[in-house]
CSV table of C-alpha atoms in Angstrom, one decimal:
chain,number,residue,atom,x,y,z
A,1,MET,CA,56.2,100.1,107.2
A,2,ASP,CA,54.0,102.9,106.2
A,3,LYS,CA,54.8,106.3,107.6
A,4,LEU,CA,52.5,108.1,110.0
A,5,THR,CA,51.1,111.5,108.9
A,6,ILE,CA,49.5,113.9,111.3
A,7,ALA,CA,48.4,117.3,110.1
A,8,GLY,CA,50.5,117.0,107.0
A,9,LYS,CA,53.7,116.1,108.9
A,10,THR,CA,55.2,112.7,108.3
A,11,PHE,CA,56.8,110.5,111.0
A,12,ASP,CA,58.7,107.2,110.8
A,13,SER,CA,57.9,106.3,114.4
A,14,ARG,CA,54.4,105.4,115.5
A,15,LEU,CA,55.3,105.6,119.2
A,16,LEU,CA,54.7,108.9,121.0
A,17,VAL,CA,56.3,109.1,124.4
A,18,GLY,CA,55.5,111.1,127.5
A,19,THR,CA,58.3,112.7,129.7
A,20,GLY,CA,56.7,112.5,133.1
A,21,LYS,CA,57.8,110.4,136.1
A,22,PHE,CA,61.4,109.7,135.0
A,23,THR,CA,63.8,109.5,137.9
A,24,SER,CA,66.3,111.9,136.4
A,25,PRO,CA,66.6,114.1,133.2
A,26,GLN,CA,69.4,111.8,132.0
A,27,VAL,CA,67.4,108.7,132.3
A,28,MET,CA,64.6,110.5,130.5
A,29,ALA,CA,66.9,111.6,127.7
A,30,ASP,CA,68.4,108.1,127.3
A,31,ALA,CA,64.9,106.4,127.3
A,32,LEU,CA,63.6,108.9,124.7
A,33,ALA,CA,66.5,108.1,122.5
A,34,ALA,CA,65.9,104.4,122.8
A,35,THR,CA,62.3,104.7,121.7
A,36,ASP,CA,63.2,106.3,118.4
A,37,ALA,CA,60.1,108.4,119.0
A,38,GLU,CA,59.7,111.7,117.1
A,39,ILE,CA,56.9,113.3,119.2
A,40,VAL,CA,57.2,113.8,123.0
A,41,THR,CA,54.7,115.3,125.3
A,42,VAL,CA,55.4,117.8,128.1
A,43,ALA,CA,53.3,119.6,130.7
A,44,LEU,CA,53.0,123.2,131.9
A,45,ARG,CA,53.1,124.1,135.6
A,46,ARG,CA,53.8,127.0,137.8
A,47,VAL,CA,57.4,127.6,138.5
A,48,ASP,CA,58.3,126.7,142.1
A,49,ILE,CA,59.9,129.9,143.2
A,50,ASP,CA,61.7,128.4,146.1
A,51,ASP,CA,63.1,125.5,144.1
A,52,ALA,CA,63.6,126.8,140.6
A,53,ASN,CA,65.1,123.8,138.8
A,54,ASP,CA,66.1,123.8,135.2
A,55,ASP,CA,63.1,123.2,133.0
A,56,THR,CA,62.5,119.8,131.4
A,57,LEU,CA,62.8,121.4,127.9
A,58,SER,CA,66.5,121.8,128.2
A,59,HIS,CA,66.9,118.0,128.4
A,60,ILE,CA,64.9,117.4,125.2
A,61,ASP,CA,66.7,117.7,121.9
A,62,ARG,CA,64.3,119.8,120.0
A,63,ASP,CA,65.9,119.1,116.6
A,64,ARG,CA,65.1,115.5,117.1
A,65,PHE,CA,61.7,115.6,118.9
A,66,LEU,CA,58.6,117.5,118.1
A,67,LEU,CA,57.3,118.9,121.4
A,68,LEU,CA,53.7,118.2,122.1
A,69,PRO,CA,52.6,120.3,125.1
A,70,ASN,CA,49.6,118.8,126.9
A,71,THR,CA,46.9,120.6,128.9
A,72,SER,CA,47.1,118.2,131.9
A,73,GLY,CA,45.6,119.7,135.0
A,74,ALA,CA,42.8,121.4,133.1
A,75,ARG,CA,39.4,120.7,134.6
A,76,SER,CA,37.4,122.8,132.1
A,77,ALA,CA,37.5,123.9,128.5
A,78,GLU,CA,38.5,127.4,129.6
A,79,GLU,CA,41.5,126.1,131.6
A,80,ALA,CA,42.6,123.9,128.7
A,81,VAL,CA,42.4,126.8,126.2
A,82,ARG,CA,44.5,129.0,128.6
A,83,LEU,CA,47.2,126.3,128.9
A,84,SER,CA,47.2,125.8,125.2
A,85,ARG,CA,47.8,129.5,124.5
A,86,LEU,CA,50.6,129.6,127.1
A,87,ALA,CA,52.3,126.6,125.6
A,88,ARG,CA,52.1,128.2,122.1
A,89,ALA,CA,53.5,131.5,123.4
A,90,ALA,CA,56.3,129.6,125.1
A,91,THR,CA,57.4,127.3,122.3
A,92,GLY,CA,56.0,128.8,119.1
A,93,ILE,CA,54.4,125.4,118.5
A,94,ASP,CA,50.8,125.1,117.4
A,95,TRP,CA,50.5,121.4,118.4
A,96,VAL,CA,48.6,120.6,121.6
A,97,LYS,CA,47.5,117.4,123.3
A,98,LEU,CA,44.1,118.5,124.6
A,99,GLU,CA,43.2,116.8,127.9
A,100,VAL,CA,40.4,117.9,130.3
A,101,THR,CA,40.3,115.7,133.3
A,102,PRO,CA,38.1,117.0,136.1
A,103,ASP,CA,38.1,113.8,138.1
A,104,PRO,CA,41.4,113.1,139.8
A,105,TYR,CA,40.7,109.6,140.8
A,106,TYR,CA,40.2,108.0,137.3
A,107,LEU,CA,41.5,111.0,135.3
A,108,LEU,CA,38.8,110.3,132.7
A,109,PRO,CA,38.5,113.0,130.1
A,110,ASP,CA,35.4,115.2,130.1
A,111,PRO,CA,33.8,114.8,126.6
A,112,ILE,CA,31.8,118.0,126.7
A,113,GLU,CA,34.6,120.3,127.9
A,114,THR,CA,37.0,118.6,125.5
A,115,LEU,CA,34.7,119.2,122.5
A,116,LYS,CA,34.2,122.8,123.6
A,117,ALA,CA,37.9,123.4,124.0
A,118,ALA,CA,38.7,121.7,120.7
A,119,GLU,CA,36.3,124.0,118.8
A,120,THR,CA,38.0,127.1,120.2
A,121,LEU,CA,41.5,125.8,119.6
A,122,VAL,CA,40.9,124.7,116.1
A,123,LYS,CA,39.5,128.1,115.3
A,124,GLU,CA,42.6,129.7,116.8
A,125,GLY,CA,44.8,127.6,114.4
A,126,PHE,CA,46.0,124.9,116.8
A,127,ILE,CA,46.8,121.4,115.7
A,128,VAL,CA,44.7,119.6,118.3
A,129,LEU,CA,45.2,116.0,119.4
A,130,PRO,CA,42.4,115.4,121.9
A,131,TYR,CA,42.6,112.8,124.6
A,132,ILE,CA,39.2,111.1,124.8
A,133,ASN,CA,37.4,108.1,126.2
A,134,ALA,CA,37.0,105.4,123.6
A,135,ASP,CA,33.7,106.9,122.2
A,136,PRO,CA,33.3,106.5,118.4
A,137,ILE,CA,30.7,109.2,118.2
A,138,LEU,CA,32.8,111.7,120.1
A,139,ALA,CA,35.8,110.8,118.0
A,140,ARG,CA,33.8,111.5,114.9
A,141,ARG,CA,32.5,114.8,116.3
A,142,LEU,CA,36.0,115.9,117.1
A,143,ALA,CA,37.4,115.0,113.7
A,144,ASP,CA,34.5,116.9,112.1
A,145,LEU,CA,35.5,119.9,114.0
A,146,GLY,CA,39.0,119.6,112.6
A,147,THR,CA,41.2,117.9,115.2
A,148,ALA,CA,44.4,116.4,113.8
A,149,THR,CA,43.9,113.0,115.5
A,150,VAL,CA,41.8,111.4,118.2
A,151,MET,CA,43.5,109.9,121.2
A,152,PRO,CA,41.2,107.4,122.8
A,153,LEU,CA,42.3,105.7,126.0
A,154,GLY,CA,43.0,102.0,126.5
A,155,SER,CA,42.4,102.3,130.2
A,156,PRO,CA,42.9,105.0,132.9
A,157,ILE,CA,46.1,107.0,132.7
A,158,GLY,CA,49.0,105.3,134.4
A,159,SER,CA,47.0,102.3,135.3
A,160,ASN,CA,48.9,99.7,133.2
A,161,GLN,CA,45.6,97.8,132.5
A,162,GLY,CA,46.0,97.7,128.7
A,163,LEU,CA,43.2,97.7,126.2
A,164,LYS,CA,40.1,97.5,128.3
A,165,THR,CA,38.3,99.5,125.6
A,166,ARG,CA,39.2,97.2,122.7
A,167,ALA,CA,35.7,96.8,121.2
A,168,ALA,CA,35.1,100.5,121.1
A,169,LEU,CA,38.7,101.2,119.8
A,170,GLU,CA,38.0,98.8,116.9
A,171,ILE,CA,35.0,100.8,115.9
A,172,ILE,CA,36.9,104.1,116.2
A,173,VAL,CA,39.7,102.7,114.0
A,174,GLU,CA,37.1,101.4,111.5
A,175,GLN,CA,35.4,104.8,111.2
A,176,SER,CA,38.0,107.4,111.8
A,177,ASN,CA,39.2,109.6,109.0
A,178,VAL,CA,42.0,111.1,111.2
A,179,PRO,CA,44.8,109.1,112.8
A,180,VAL,CA,43.9,107.2,115.9
A,181,VAL,CA,46.5,107.4,118.7
A,182,VAL,CA,45.8,105.0,121.5
A,183,ASP,CA,46.8,106.7,124.7
A,184,ALA,CA,46.8,105.9,128.4
A,185,GLY,CA,46.9,102.7,130.3
A,186,LEU,CA,49.3,100.8,128.0
A,187,GLY,CA,51.4,99.1,130.6
A,188,LEU,CA,53.2,96.4,128.6
A,189,PRO,CA,54.7,96.1,125.1
A,190,SER,CA,52.0,93.5,124.4
A,191,HIS,CA,49.3,96.1,125.0
A,192,VAL,CA,50.9,98.4,122.5
A,193,ALA,CA,51.3,95.5,120.0
A,194,GLU,CA,47.6,94.7,120.4
A,195,ALA,CA,46.6,98.3,119.7
A,196,MET,CA,48.7,98.4,116.6
A,197,GLU,CA,47.5,95.0,115.4
A,198,ILE,CA,43.9,96.2,115.5
A,199,GLY,CA,44.9,99.2,113.3
A,200,ALA,CA,45.6,102.1,115.6
A,201,ASP,CA,47.9,104.5,113.7
A,202,ALA,CA,50.1,105.2,116.8
A,203,VAL,CA,50.3,104.8,120.5
A,204,LEU,CA,51.4,107.1,123.4
A,205,VAL,CA,53.3,105.6,126.4
A,206,ASN,CA,54.7,107.3,129.4
A,207,THR,CA,54.3,105.6,132.8
A,208,ALA,CA,55.1,102.1,131.7
A,209,ILE,CA,58.5,103.3,130.4
A,210,ALA,CA,59.3,105.9,133.0
A,211,THR,CA,58.6,103.8,136.0
A,212,ALA,CA,60.1,100.5,134.8
A,213,ALA,CA,63.1,99.3,136.8
A,214,ASP,CA,65.2,99.8,133.6
A,215,PRO,CA,63.4,102.5,131.6
A,216,VAL,CA,65.9,102.5,128.7
A,217,GLU,CA,65.5,98.8,128.1
A,218,MET,CA,61.8,99.1,128.5
A,219,ALA,CA,61.8,101.9,126.0
A,220,ARG,CA,63.4,99.6,123.4
A,221,ALA,CA,60.8,96.9,124.2
A,222,PHE,CA,58.0,99.4,123.5
A,223,LYS,CA,59.6,100.6,120.3
A,224,LEU,CA,59.9,97.0,119.0
A,225,ALA,CA,56.3,96.2,120.1
A,226,THR,CA,55.0,99.2,118.2
A,227,GLU,CA,56.8,98.2,115.1
A,228,ALA,CA,55.8,94.5,115.4
A,229,GLY,CA,52.2,95.4,115.9
A,230,ARG,CA,52.2,97.7,112.9
A,231,MET,CA,54.0,95.2,110.7
A,232,ALA,CA,51.4,92.5,111.7
A,233,TYR,CA,48.6,94.9,110.9
A,234,GLU,CA,50.0,95.8,107.5
A,235,SER,CA,50.6,92.1,106.8
A,236,GLY,CA,46.9,91.3,107.0
A,237,PRO,CA,46.4,89.0,110.0
A,238,ARG,CA,43.8,86.2,109.6
A,239,ALA,CA,40.8,86.0,111.8
A,240,ALA,CA,40.5,83.6,114.7
A,241,THR,CA,38.5,80.4,114.2
A,242,ARG,CA,36.7,78.3,116.8
A,243,SER,CA,38.2,74.9,115.7
A,244,ALA,CA,41.6,73.8,114.6
A,245,GLU,CA,42.9,74.5,111.1
A,246,ALA,CA,45.7,72.0,110.5
A,247,SER,CA,49.0,73.6,109.4
A,248,SER,CA,50.5,70.2,108.3
A,249,PRO,CA,48.9,68.3,105.4
A,250,LEU,CA,46.0,66.0,106.4
A,251,THR,CA,46.8,63.4,103.7
A,252,GLY,CA,49.6,60.9,103.2
A,253,PHE,CA,49.9,59.8,106.8
A,254,LEU,CA,52.2,56.8,107.3
A,255,GLY,CA,50.2,53.6,107.6
A,256,ASP,CA,47.2,54.9,105.7
B,1,MET,CA,55.3,149.6,149.9
B,2,LYS,CA,54.3,147.9,146.7
B,3,SER,CA,53.2,144.3,146.1
B,4,LEU,CA,52.9,141.7,143.4
B,5,ASN,CA,51.1,138.5,143.5
B,6,VAL,CA,53.5,135.9,142.1
B,7,ASN,CA,52.2,132.4,141.5
B,8,GLY,CA,49.6,132.9,144.2
B,9,VAL,CA,51.9,134.3,146.8
B,10,GLU,CA,51.8,138.0,147.8
B,11,ARG,CA,55.3,139.6,147.6
B,12,ARG,CA,55.9,143.1,149.1
B,13,PHE,CA,58.6,145.4,147.8
B,14,SER,CA,59.9,148.7,149.1
B,15,ASP,CA,59.7,151.4,146.4
B,16,GLU,CA,63.5,151.0,145.6
B,17,GLU,CA,63.2,147.2,145.5
B,18,MET,CA,60.1,147.0,143.3
B,19,PRO,CA,61.3,145.5,140.0
B,20,ALA,CA,60.7,147.7,137.0
B,21,THR,CA,60.3,144.9,134.5
B,22,LEU,CA,59.3,141.3,134.4
B,23,ALA,CA,62.9,140.4,133.6
B,24,GLU,CA,64.1,142.2,136.7
B,25,LEU,CA,61.6,140.3,138.8
B,26,LEU,CA,62.8,137.0,137.5
B,27,LYS,CA,66.4,138.0,138.3
B,28,GLN,CA,65.4,138.9,141.9
B,29,LEU,CA,63.7,135.6,142.3
B,30,ASP,CA,66.5,133.7,140.7
B,31,THR,CA,64.1,131.9,138.3
B,32,GLU,CA,65.3,133.2,134.9
B,33,ALA,CA,66.4,129.8,133.7
B,34,SER,CA,63.2,128.0,134.3
B,35,VAL,CA,60.4,130.4,133.3
B,36,ALA,CA,59.1,129.4,129.8
B,37,VAL,CA,56.3,131.9,129.7
B,38,ALA,CA,54.4,134.3,131.9
B,39,GLU,CA,51.0,135.8,132.5
B,40,ILE,CA,50.3,139.2,133.9
B,41,ASP,CA,46.7,139.8,134.9
B,42,GLY,CA,45.7,137.1,132.5
B,43,ARG,CA,47.7,138.5,129.6
B,44,ILE,CA,50.3,136.3,128.1
B,45,VAL,CA,53.9,137.5,128.0
B,46,ARG,CA,56.4,135.8,125.7
B,47,PRO,CA,60.0,135.3,126.9
B,48,GLU,CA,61.3,137.8,124.3
B,49,ASP,CA,59.1,140.5,125.8
B,50,PHE,CA,60.2,139.9,129.5
B,51,ALA,CA,62.8,142.7,129.4
B,52,ARG,CA,60.4,145.4,128.1
B,53,THR,CA,57.3,144.4,130.1
B,54,GLU,CA,56.9,147.0,132.9
B,55,LEU,CA,55.4,146.0,136.2
B,56,ALA,CA,52.9,147.9,138.3
B,57,ASP,CA,51.8,147.7,141.9
B,58,GLY,CA,49.1,145.0,142.6
B,59,GLN,CA,49.5,142.9,139.5
B,60,MET,CA,48.8,139.1,139.4
B,61,ILE,CA,51.8,137.3,137.8
B,62,GLU,CA,52.0,133.7,136.8
B,63,LEU,CA,55.4,132.3,136.0
B,64,VAL,CA,55.1,129.0,134.1
B,65,ARG,CA,57.6,126.3,133.1
B,66,PHE,CA,57.6,123.0,131.3
B,67,VAL,CA,57.8,119.8,133.3
B,68,GLY,CA,57.7,116.2,132.3
B,69,GLY,CA,54.2,115.0,131.4
B,70,GLY,CA,52.3,112.4,129.4
C-alpha cells in the first residue's frame, strides 16, 4: 500500500482515531494500539477543579502517536483560534483539527467560520486539518488557503450513518490536491472500506470504536477495513454494470 | 481579601493565603497533574512558565486540560 503524506510527514496507517467516549483509559490505550493508528485526536477542556483527574495525555504514548488536538466546542472562528493557540502552547505541536460546530443537535461544521479560522491559523504557522461538510467548493477554498488536508463528513458526528454524502465525497476526492480524510459518522468497518474504495486518503473514527461492546476487537476490524478499502482502490476496481457479465466461459457447454 | 476567578468561579483568599504564582495556585487547588496550559486575562501561559508567573488580585484564570475527543 502507498503511504499517506500529510504536510510532508509520512504515515503507514490511513486510519486516524479519536480518543473520546472510551470507558477507561486502559481500554482506550488497548484500542488505540489495536488500530495501528499513528495520529490520534484529543480535545481541550476546562479542568474540573473539584475532580481533577489525570489528563488523557498521560495514557497516550506520544512516541508512537502524533497528537492532533481538535477545537471541538468552538462555535466561532475566534473560539477555534483561541483553542488552537492553547493546544499549541500545551503540546508544542502545530497540528490542529479545526472544527467549528455552532449547532449542538447535528454538530454540522460552520463553513464561513471554519474558513475564517483556517485563514488565521495557516498564517500563524499551524498545520490545519479542517472538519467540513462534504462541499467540494469549500474543500478547494480551504486547500487554496493552505490547509494540510480537508476532512469532509460522511454523516453527522457520532451518528453511525455511514457515507450519506458519497456523491459529494467523490467530487472532493476527484478534485482535491490535498489529502481527503473522511471524518464523522463512520459507524461500521464497511463504511470505512467504502470511503477508502472511492479514493479517500484516510478516515477518522472515534465513536464506533469507543462505544462498541468490545472496543479492542472493533478497533482491529476498522484497521482491516481501512487497509482492505485502500488495497481495493489501489488495485483499480471495475465499474458496476446493469446486466450480468459471465465469469465462466459462455462456450463449450455440454450438449451443445 | 483578594480574589481570583478560576474557571468561571470566584475564589477569595486572605492576604496570607493568596498564591503568589500560578504554580502555587495549582498546588493549593490540587490540580498540578492535570493542567496542560493556562490563560490569565486572555494571555496564554505555558506549563514551563507556571512557577514564575505572578498572580494579582482580580485576575481571570482558565486552567485547561486535555480530554478524550474525536
